[in-house]
Every structure is written in structure tokens, then in C-alpha cells.
PDB file of C-alpha atoms and ligand atoms in Angstrom:
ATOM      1  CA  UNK Z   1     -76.708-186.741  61.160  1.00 61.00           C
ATOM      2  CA  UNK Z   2     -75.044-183.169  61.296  1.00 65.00           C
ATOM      3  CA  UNK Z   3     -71.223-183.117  61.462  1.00 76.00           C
ATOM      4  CA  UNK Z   4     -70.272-181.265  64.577  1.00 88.00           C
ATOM      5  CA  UNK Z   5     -68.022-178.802  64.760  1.00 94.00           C
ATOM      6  CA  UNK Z   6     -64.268-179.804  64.546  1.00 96.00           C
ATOM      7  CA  UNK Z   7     -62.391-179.164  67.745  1.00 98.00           C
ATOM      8  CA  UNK Z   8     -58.905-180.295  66.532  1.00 98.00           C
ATOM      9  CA  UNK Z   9     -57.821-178.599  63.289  1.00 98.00           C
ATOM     10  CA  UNK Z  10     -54.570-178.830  61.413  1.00 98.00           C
ATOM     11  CA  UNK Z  11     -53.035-175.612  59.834  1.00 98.00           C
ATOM     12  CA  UNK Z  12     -50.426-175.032  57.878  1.00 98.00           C
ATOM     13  CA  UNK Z  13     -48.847-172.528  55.512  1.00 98.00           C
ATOM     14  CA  UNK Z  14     -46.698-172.267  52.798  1.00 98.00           C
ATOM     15  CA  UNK Z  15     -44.654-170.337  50.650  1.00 98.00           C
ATOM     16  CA  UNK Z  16     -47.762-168.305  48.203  1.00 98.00           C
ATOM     17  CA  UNK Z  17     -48.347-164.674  49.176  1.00 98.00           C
ATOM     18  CA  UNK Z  18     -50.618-164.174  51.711  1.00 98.00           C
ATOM     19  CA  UNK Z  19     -49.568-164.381  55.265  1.00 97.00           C
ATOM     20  CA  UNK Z  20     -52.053-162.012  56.597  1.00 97.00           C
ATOM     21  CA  UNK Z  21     -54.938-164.407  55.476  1.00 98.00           C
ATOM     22  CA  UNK Z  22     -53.303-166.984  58.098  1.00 98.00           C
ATOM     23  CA  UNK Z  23     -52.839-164.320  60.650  1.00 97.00           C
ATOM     24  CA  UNK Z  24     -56.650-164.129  60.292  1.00 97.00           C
ATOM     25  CA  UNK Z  25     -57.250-167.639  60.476  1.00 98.00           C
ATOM     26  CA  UNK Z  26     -55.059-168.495  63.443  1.00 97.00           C
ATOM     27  CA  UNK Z  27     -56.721-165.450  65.575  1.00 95.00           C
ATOM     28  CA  UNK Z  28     -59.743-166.404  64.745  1.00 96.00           C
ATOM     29  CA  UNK Z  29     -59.201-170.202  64.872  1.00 96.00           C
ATOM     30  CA  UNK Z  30     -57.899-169.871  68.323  1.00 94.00           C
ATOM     31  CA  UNK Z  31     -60.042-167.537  69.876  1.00 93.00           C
ATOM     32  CA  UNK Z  32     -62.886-169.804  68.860  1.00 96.00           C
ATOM     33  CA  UNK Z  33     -64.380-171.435  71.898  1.00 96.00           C
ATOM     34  CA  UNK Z  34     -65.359-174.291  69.731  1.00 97.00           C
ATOM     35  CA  UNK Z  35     -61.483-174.884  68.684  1.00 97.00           C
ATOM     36  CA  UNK Z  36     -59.547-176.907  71.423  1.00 97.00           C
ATOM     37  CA  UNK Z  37     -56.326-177.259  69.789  1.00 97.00           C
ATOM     38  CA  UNK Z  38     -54.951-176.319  66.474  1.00 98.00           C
ATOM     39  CA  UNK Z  39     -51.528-177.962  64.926  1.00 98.00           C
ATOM     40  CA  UNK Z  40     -49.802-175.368  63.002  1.00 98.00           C
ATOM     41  CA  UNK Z  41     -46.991-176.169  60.355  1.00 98.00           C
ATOM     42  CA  UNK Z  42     -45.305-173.880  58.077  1.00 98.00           C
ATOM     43  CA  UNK Z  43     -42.406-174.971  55.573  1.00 98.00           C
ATOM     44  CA  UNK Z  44     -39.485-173.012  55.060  1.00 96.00           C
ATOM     45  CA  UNK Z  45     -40.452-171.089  52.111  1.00 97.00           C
ATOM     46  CA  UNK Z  46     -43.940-169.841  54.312  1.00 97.00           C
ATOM     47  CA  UNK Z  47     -40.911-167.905  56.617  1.00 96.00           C
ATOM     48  CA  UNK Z  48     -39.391-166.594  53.708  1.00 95.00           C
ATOM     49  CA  UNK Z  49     -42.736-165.138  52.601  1.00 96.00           C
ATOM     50  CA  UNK Z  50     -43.409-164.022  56.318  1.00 96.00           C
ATOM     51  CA  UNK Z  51     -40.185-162.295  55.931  1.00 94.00           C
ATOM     52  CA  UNK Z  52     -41.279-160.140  53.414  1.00 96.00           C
ATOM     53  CA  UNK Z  53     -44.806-160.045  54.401  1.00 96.00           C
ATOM     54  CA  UNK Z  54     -44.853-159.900  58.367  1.00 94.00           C
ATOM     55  CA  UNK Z  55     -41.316-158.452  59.404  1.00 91.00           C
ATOM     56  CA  UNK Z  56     -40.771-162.202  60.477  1.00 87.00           C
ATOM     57  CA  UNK Z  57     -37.182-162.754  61.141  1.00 82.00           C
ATOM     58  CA  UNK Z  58     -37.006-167.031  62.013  1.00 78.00           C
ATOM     59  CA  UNK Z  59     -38.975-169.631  63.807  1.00 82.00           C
ATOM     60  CA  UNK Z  60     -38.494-167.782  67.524  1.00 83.00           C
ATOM     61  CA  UNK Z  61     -41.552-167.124  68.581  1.00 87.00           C
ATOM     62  CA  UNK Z  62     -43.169-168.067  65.740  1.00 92.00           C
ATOM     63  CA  UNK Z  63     -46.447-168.367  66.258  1.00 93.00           C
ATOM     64  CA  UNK Z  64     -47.064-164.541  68.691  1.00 91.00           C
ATOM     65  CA  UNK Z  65     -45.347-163.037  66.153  1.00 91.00           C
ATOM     66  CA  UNK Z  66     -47.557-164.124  63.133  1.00 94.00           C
ATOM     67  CA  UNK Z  67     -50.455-163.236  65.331  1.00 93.00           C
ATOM     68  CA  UNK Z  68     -48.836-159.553  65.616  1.00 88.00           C
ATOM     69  CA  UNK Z  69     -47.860-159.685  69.274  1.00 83.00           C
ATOM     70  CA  UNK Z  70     -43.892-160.966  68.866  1.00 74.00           C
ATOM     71  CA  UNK Z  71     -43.470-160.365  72.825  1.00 68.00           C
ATOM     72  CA  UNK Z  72     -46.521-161.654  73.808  1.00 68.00           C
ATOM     73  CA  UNK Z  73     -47.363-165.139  75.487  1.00 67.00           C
ATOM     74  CA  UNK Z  74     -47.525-168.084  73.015  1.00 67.00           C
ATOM     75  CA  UNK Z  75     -51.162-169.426  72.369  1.00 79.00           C
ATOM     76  CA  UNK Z  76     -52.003-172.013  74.314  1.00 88.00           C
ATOM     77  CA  UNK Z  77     -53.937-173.646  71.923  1.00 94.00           C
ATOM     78  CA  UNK Z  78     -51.519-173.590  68.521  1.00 96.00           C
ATOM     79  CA  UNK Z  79     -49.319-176.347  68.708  1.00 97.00           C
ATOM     80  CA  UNK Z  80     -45.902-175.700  66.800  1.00 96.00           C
ATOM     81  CA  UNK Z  81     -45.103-179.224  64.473  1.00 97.00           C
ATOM     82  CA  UNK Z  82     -41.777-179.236  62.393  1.00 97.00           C
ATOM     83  CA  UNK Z  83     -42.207-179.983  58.838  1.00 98.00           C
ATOM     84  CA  UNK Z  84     -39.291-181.892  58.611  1.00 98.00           C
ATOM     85  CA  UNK Z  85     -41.062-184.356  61.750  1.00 98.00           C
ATOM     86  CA  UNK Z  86     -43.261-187.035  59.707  1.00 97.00           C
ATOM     87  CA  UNK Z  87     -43.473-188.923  63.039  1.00 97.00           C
ATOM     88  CA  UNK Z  88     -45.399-185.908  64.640  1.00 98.00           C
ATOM     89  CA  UNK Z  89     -49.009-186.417  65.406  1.00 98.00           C
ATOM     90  CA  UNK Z  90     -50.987-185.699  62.781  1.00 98.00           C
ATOM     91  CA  UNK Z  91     -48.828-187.765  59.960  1.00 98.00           C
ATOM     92  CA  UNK Z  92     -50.924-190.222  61.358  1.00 98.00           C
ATOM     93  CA  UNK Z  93     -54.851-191.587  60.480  1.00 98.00           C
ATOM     94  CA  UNK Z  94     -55.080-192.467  64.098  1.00 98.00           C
ATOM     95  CA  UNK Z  95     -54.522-189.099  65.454  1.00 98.00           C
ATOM     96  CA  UNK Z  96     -57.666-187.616  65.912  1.00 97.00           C
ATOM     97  CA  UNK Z  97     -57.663-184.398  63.867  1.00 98.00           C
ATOM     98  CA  UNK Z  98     -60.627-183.366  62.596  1.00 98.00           C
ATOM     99  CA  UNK Z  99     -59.923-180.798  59.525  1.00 98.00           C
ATOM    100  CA  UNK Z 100     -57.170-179.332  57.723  1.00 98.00           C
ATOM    101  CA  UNK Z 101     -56.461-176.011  56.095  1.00 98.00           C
ATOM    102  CA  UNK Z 102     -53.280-175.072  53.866  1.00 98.00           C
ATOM    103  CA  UNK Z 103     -53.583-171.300  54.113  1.00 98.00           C
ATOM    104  CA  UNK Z 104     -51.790-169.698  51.922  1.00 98.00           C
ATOM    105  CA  UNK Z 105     -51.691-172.665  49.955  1.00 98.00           C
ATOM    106  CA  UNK Z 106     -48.528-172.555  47.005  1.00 98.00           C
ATOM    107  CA  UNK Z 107     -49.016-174.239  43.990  1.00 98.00           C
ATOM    108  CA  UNK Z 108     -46.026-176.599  44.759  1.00 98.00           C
ATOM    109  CA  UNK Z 109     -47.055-177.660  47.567  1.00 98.00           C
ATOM    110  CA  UNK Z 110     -51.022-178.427  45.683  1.00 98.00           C
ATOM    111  CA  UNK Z 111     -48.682-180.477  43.128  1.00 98.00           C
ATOM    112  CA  UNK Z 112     -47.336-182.462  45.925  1.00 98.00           C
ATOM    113  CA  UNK Z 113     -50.461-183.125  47.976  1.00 98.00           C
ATOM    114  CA  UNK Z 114     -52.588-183.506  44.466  1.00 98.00           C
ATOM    115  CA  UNK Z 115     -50.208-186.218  43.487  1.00 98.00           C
ATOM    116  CA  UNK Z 116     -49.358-187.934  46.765  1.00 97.00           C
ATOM    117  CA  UNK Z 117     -45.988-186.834  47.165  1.00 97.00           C
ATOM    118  CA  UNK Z 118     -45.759-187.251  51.228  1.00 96.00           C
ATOM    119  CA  UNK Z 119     -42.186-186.559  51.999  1.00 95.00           C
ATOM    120  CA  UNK Z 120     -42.656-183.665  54.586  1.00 98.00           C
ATOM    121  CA  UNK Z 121     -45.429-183.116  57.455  1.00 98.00           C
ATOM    122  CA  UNK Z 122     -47.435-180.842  55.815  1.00 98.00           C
ATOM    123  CA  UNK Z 123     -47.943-183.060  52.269  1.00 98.00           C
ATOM    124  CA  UNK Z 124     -48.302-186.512  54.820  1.00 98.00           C
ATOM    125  CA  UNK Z 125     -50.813-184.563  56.978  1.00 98.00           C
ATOM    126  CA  UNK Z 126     -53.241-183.672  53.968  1.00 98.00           C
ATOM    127  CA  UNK Z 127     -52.751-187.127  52.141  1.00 98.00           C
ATOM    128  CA  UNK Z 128     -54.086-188.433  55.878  1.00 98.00           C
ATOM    129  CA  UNK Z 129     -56.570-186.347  55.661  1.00 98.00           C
ATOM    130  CA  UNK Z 130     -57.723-187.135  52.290  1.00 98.00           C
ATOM    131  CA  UNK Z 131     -57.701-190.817  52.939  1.00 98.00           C
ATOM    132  CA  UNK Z 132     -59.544-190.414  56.436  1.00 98.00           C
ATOM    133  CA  UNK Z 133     -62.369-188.421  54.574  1.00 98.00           C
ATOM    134  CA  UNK Z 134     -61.650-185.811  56.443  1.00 98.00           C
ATOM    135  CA  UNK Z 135     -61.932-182.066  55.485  1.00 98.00           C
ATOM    136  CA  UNK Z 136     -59.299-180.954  53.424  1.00 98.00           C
ATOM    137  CA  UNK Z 137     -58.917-176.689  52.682  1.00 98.00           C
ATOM    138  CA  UNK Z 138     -56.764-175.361  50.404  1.00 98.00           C
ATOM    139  CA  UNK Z 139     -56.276-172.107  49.817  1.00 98.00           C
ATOM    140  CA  UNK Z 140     -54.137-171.670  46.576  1.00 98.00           C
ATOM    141  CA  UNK Z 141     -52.490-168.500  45.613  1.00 98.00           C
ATOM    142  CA  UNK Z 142     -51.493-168.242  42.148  1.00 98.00           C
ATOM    143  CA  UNK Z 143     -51.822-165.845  39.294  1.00 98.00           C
ATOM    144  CA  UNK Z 144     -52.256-166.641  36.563  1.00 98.00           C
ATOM    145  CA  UNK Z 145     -52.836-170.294  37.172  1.00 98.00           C
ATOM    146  CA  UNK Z 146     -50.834-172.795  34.263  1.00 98.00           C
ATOM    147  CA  UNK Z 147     -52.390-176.034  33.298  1.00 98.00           C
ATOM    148  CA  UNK Z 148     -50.432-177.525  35.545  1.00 98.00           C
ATOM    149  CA  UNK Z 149     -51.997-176.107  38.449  1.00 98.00           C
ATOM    150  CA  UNK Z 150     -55.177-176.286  36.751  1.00 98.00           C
ATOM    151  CA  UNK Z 151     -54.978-180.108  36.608  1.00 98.00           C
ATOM    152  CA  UNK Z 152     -53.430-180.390  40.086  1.00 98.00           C
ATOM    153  CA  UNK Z 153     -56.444-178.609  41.914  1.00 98.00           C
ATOM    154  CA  UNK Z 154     -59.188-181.120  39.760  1.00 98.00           C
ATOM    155  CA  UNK Z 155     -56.920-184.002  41.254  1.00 98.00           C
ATOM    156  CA  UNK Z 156     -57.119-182.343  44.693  1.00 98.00           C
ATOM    157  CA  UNK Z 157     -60.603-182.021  44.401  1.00 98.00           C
ATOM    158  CA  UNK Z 158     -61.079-184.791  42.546  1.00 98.00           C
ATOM    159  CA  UNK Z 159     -59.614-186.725  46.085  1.00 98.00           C
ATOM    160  CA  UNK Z 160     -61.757-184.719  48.150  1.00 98.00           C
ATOM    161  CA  UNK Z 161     -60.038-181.822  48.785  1.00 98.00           C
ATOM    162  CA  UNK Z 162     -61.938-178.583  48.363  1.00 98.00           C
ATOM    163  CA  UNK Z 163     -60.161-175.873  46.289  1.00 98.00           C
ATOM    164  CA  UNK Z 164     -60.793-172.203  48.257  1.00 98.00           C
ATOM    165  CA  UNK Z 165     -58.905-169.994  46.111  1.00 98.00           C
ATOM    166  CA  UNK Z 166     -56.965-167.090  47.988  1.00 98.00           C
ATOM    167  CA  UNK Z 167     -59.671-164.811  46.296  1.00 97.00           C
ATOM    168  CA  UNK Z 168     -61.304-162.261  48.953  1.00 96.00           C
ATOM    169  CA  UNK Z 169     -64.949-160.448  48.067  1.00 94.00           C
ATOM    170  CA  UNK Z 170     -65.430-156.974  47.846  1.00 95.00           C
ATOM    171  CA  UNK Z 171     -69.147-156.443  47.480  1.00 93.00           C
ATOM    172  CA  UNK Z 172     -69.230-155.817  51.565  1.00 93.00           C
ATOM    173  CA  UNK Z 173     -66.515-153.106  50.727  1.00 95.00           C
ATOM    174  CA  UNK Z 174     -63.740-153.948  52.980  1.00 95.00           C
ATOM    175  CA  UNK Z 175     -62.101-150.824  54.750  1.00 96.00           C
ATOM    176  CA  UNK Z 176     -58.547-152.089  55.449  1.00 97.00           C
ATOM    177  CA  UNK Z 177     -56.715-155.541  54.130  1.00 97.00           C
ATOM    178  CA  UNK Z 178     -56.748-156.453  57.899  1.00 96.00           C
ATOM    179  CA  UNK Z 179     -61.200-156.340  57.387  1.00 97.00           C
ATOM    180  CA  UNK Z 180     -60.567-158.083  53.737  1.00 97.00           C
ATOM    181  CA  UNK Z 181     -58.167-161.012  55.179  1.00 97.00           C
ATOM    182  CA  UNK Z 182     -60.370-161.885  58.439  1.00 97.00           C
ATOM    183  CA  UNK Z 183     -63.746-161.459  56.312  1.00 98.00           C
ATOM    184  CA  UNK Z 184     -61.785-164.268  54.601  1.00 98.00           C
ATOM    185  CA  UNK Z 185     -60.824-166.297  57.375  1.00 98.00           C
ATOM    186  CA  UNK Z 186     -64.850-166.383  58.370  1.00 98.00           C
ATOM    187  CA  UNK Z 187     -65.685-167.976  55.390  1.00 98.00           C
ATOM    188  CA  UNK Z 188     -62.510-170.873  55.748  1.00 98.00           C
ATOM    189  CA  UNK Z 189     -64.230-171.582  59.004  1.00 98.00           C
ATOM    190  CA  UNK Z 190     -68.202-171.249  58.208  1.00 97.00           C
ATOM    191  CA  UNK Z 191     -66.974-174.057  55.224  1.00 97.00           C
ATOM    192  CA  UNK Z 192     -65.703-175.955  57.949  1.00 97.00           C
ATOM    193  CA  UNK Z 193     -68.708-175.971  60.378  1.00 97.00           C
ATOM    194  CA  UNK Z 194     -67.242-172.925  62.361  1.00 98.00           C
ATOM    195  CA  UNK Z 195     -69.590-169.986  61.170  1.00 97.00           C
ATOM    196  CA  UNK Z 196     -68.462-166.910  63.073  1.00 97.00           C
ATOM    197  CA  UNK Z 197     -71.114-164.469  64.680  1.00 95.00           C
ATOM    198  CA  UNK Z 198     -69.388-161.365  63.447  1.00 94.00           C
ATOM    199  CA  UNK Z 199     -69.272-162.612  59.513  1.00 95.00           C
ATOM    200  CA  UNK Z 200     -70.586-160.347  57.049  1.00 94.00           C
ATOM    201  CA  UNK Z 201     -73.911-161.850  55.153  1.00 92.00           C
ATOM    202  CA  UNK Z 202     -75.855-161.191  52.140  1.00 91.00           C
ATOM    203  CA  UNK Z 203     -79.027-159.984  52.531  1.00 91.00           C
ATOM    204  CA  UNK Z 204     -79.879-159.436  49.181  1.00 89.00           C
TER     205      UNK Z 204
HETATM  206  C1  FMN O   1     -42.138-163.276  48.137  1.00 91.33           C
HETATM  207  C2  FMN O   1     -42.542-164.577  47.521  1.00 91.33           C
HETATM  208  C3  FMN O   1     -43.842-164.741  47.080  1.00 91.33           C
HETATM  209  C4  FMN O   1     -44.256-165.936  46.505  1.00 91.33           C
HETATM  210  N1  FMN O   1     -45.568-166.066  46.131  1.00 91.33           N
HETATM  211  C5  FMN O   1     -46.002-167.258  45.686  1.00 91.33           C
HETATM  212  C6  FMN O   1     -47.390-167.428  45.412  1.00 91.33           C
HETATM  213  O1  FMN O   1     -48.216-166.534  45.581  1.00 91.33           O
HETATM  214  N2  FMN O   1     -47.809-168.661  45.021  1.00 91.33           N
HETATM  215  C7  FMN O   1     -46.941-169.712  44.884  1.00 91.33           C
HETATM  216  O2  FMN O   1     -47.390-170.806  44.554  1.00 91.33           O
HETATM  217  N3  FMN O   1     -45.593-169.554  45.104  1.00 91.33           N
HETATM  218  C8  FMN O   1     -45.127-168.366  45.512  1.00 91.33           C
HETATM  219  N4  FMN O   1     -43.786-168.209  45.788  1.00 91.33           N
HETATM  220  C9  FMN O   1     -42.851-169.301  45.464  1.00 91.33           C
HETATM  221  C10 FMN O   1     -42.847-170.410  46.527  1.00 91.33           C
HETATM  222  O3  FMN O   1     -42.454-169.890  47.785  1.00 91.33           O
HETATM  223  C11 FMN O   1     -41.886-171.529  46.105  1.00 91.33           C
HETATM  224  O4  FMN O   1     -42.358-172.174  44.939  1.00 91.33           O
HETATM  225  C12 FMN O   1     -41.628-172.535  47.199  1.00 91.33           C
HETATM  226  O5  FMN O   1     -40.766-173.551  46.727  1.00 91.33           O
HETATM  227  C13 FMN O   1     -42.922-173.183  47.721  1.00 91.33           C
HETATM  228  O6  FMN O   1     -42.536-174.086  48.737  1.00 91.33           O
HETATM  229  P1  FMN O   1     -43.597-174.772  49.707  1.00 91.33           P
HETATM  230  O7  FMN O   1     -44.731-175.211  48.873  1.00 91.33           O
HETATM  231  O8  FMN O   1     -42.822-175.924  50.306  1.00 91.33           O
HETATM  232  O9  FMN O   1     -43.964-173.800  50.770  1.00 91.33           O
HETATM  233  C14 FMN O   1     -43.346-167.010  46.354  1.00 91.33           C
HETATM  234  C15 FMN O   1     -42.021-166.837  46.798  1.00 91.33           C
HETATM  235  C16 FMN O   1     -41.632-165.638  47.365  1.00 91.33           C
HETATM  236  C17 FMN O   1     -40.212-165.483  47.859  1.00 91.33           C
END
């Protein structure tokens, strides 16, 4: 039977470089018609990044701002969960979310989830995921990569997850890191049963 498309996804983001790869993914996420509601969670180190790498000054208006409009209306469909709140709604199996995607993905945070280490939202979330056999993204952004890290994405994947380095193409010749990062964020979602009209393809 084919898998339909998911209509609930989990996001979150973490402390790797990379934030404009989840702007991409949260615009295009959301403006998906297909997408009814997406749980976004970023730990404390992801707004340190977003300090750097968005102008993001704290959580106010979190989510407008990483989607570039910081006085704009919040999204109705991204759903703001604390990563300090394991009771919120998808730390649990019976919640019915249908994928999730660590975007940028840190390597700490792949040691934790590769090795069950559930102590925040974002870790519990994936290790539900994994043991619902549900699909699990994550983007990891490291260079260059120590055994270590190595080892911990085989014992993702090895659990189900699947590893999509933070590793854009260039063979469509991206104009802009804006084209590079959403080209990206087509392929996150085409892996997860989303394929986006606009997506560059191959001919040959
Ligand atoms: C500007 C900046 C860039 C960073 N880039 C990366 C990175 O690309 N990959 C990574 O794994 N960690 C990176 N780090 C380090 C992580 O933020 C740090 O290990 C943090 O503890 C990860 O926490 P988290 O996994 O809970 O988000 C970066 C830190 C800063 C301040």
C-alpha cells in the first residue's frame, strides 16, 4: 500500500550551522497544503546559532522571525513546543505525528538520539519516533566528521533513522544561498512523501 503523505510533522533544530536550511523547510513545510500542523522545537544552542546566523535576538516571536518576517503574524500551522516540556505532545507514541526532521541536526544532539539519551523534547520526540517506525530525518552538520560521529549516525541509521547530511548540490547551479537552502528543503520533503512541484530534477 503507498504511505500517504504525512500531515503532522515534527521539526526541530539545533545548535549545527545552518539556520537558513530550516527557514527553508518551515516555509515550505507550512505553505504545503498537504501539511496540517507542524511541531517545531529548537534547543537553546539552535538560538545561539540563530543569533549569529538570522539576527535572532530570543524566543519572542520565534517562529515569524526565523521565517524572515519578525513583525509579521505567527503561522498558524507551526506549533511552538519547549524543549525543556517532555510532557508536550509529541514525547508521546500515542500522539499522532507522522514524521520528524532535526534540521540542522548537531552532532551532540545525533549522539544523544543515536544512543537513547531522552532527557529533553527534542531527543524523547525522535526516540518516539524511532520506536513507532516512524520517519526519522536528520540533517547533521559537521565537518570533518570524528569517529564518533561516524559511529553515532550507523547507530541512528542502524535504528531507522535516515542520515541526510547538511550537504546541498550544485550541479543545478544555485544563484543565491536562499535558491541552494530551499532546493534543499525540497529534497527533505520529496524523502518524506512531500515532493514539491517547483523542485529542480535531473533530466539527464
Ligand atoms: C556559531 C556556532 C556554530 C556551530 N556549528 C556547529 C555545527 O555545525 N555542528 C555541530 O554539531 N555543532 C555546532 N556548534 C556547537 C553546538 O552548538 C554545541 O555542541 C551545542 O552544545 C549543541 O547543542 P544541541 O545539540 O542541544 O543543540 C556550533 C556552535 C556555534 C556557537
Amino acid at each position: 500500500m503507498p504511505i500517504p503523505p504525512p500531515k503532522n510533522l515534527t521539526v526541530a533544530t539545533t545548535g549545527a550551522s545552518g539556520a537558513i536550511f530550516l527557514r527553508h523547510f518551515l516555509l515550505a513545510a507550512s505553505s504545503d497544503k498537504r501539511v496540517e500542523s507542524v511541531n517545531f522545537i529548537a534547543s537553546d544552542s539552535a538560538l545561539r546559532v540563530m543569533a549569529e546566523e538570522l539576527d535572532l535576538r530570543g524566543r519572542s516571536n520565534l517562529v515569524a522571525h526565523i521565517l524572515g518576517s519578525p513583525g509579521g503574524p505567527p503561522s498558524q500551522k507551526i506549533k511552538v513546543q519547549s524543549n525543556a516540556d517532555i510532557g508536550a505532545n509529541v514525547a508521546s507514541g500515542s500522539y499522532p505525528a507522522d514524521a520528524m526532521v532535526v534540521i540542522p541536526c548537531s552532532v551532540g544532539t545525533l549522539a544523544r538520539i543515536a544512543n537513547g539519551v531522552a532527557a529533553q523534547l527534542i531527543e524523547r520526540a525522535a526516540d518516539v519516533t524511532l520506536k513507532e517506525k516512524r520517519p526519522l530525518v536528520l540533517c547533521v552538520r559537521e565537518t570533518p566528521l570524528n569517529k564518533i560521529h561516524i559511529r553515532n549516525m550507523f547507530r541512528a541509521a542502524d535504528a531507522g533513522a535516515t542520515i541526510f547530511p547538511l550537504i546541498p548540490a550544485f550541479y543545478y547551479r544555485p544563484a543565491s544561498l536562499d535558491e541552494m537552502a530551499r532546493e534543499f528543503a525540497y529534497r527533505v520533503l520529496a524523502h518524506l512523501g512531500l515532493p514539491q512541484p517547483q523542485a529542480f530534477h535531473w533530466k539527464g
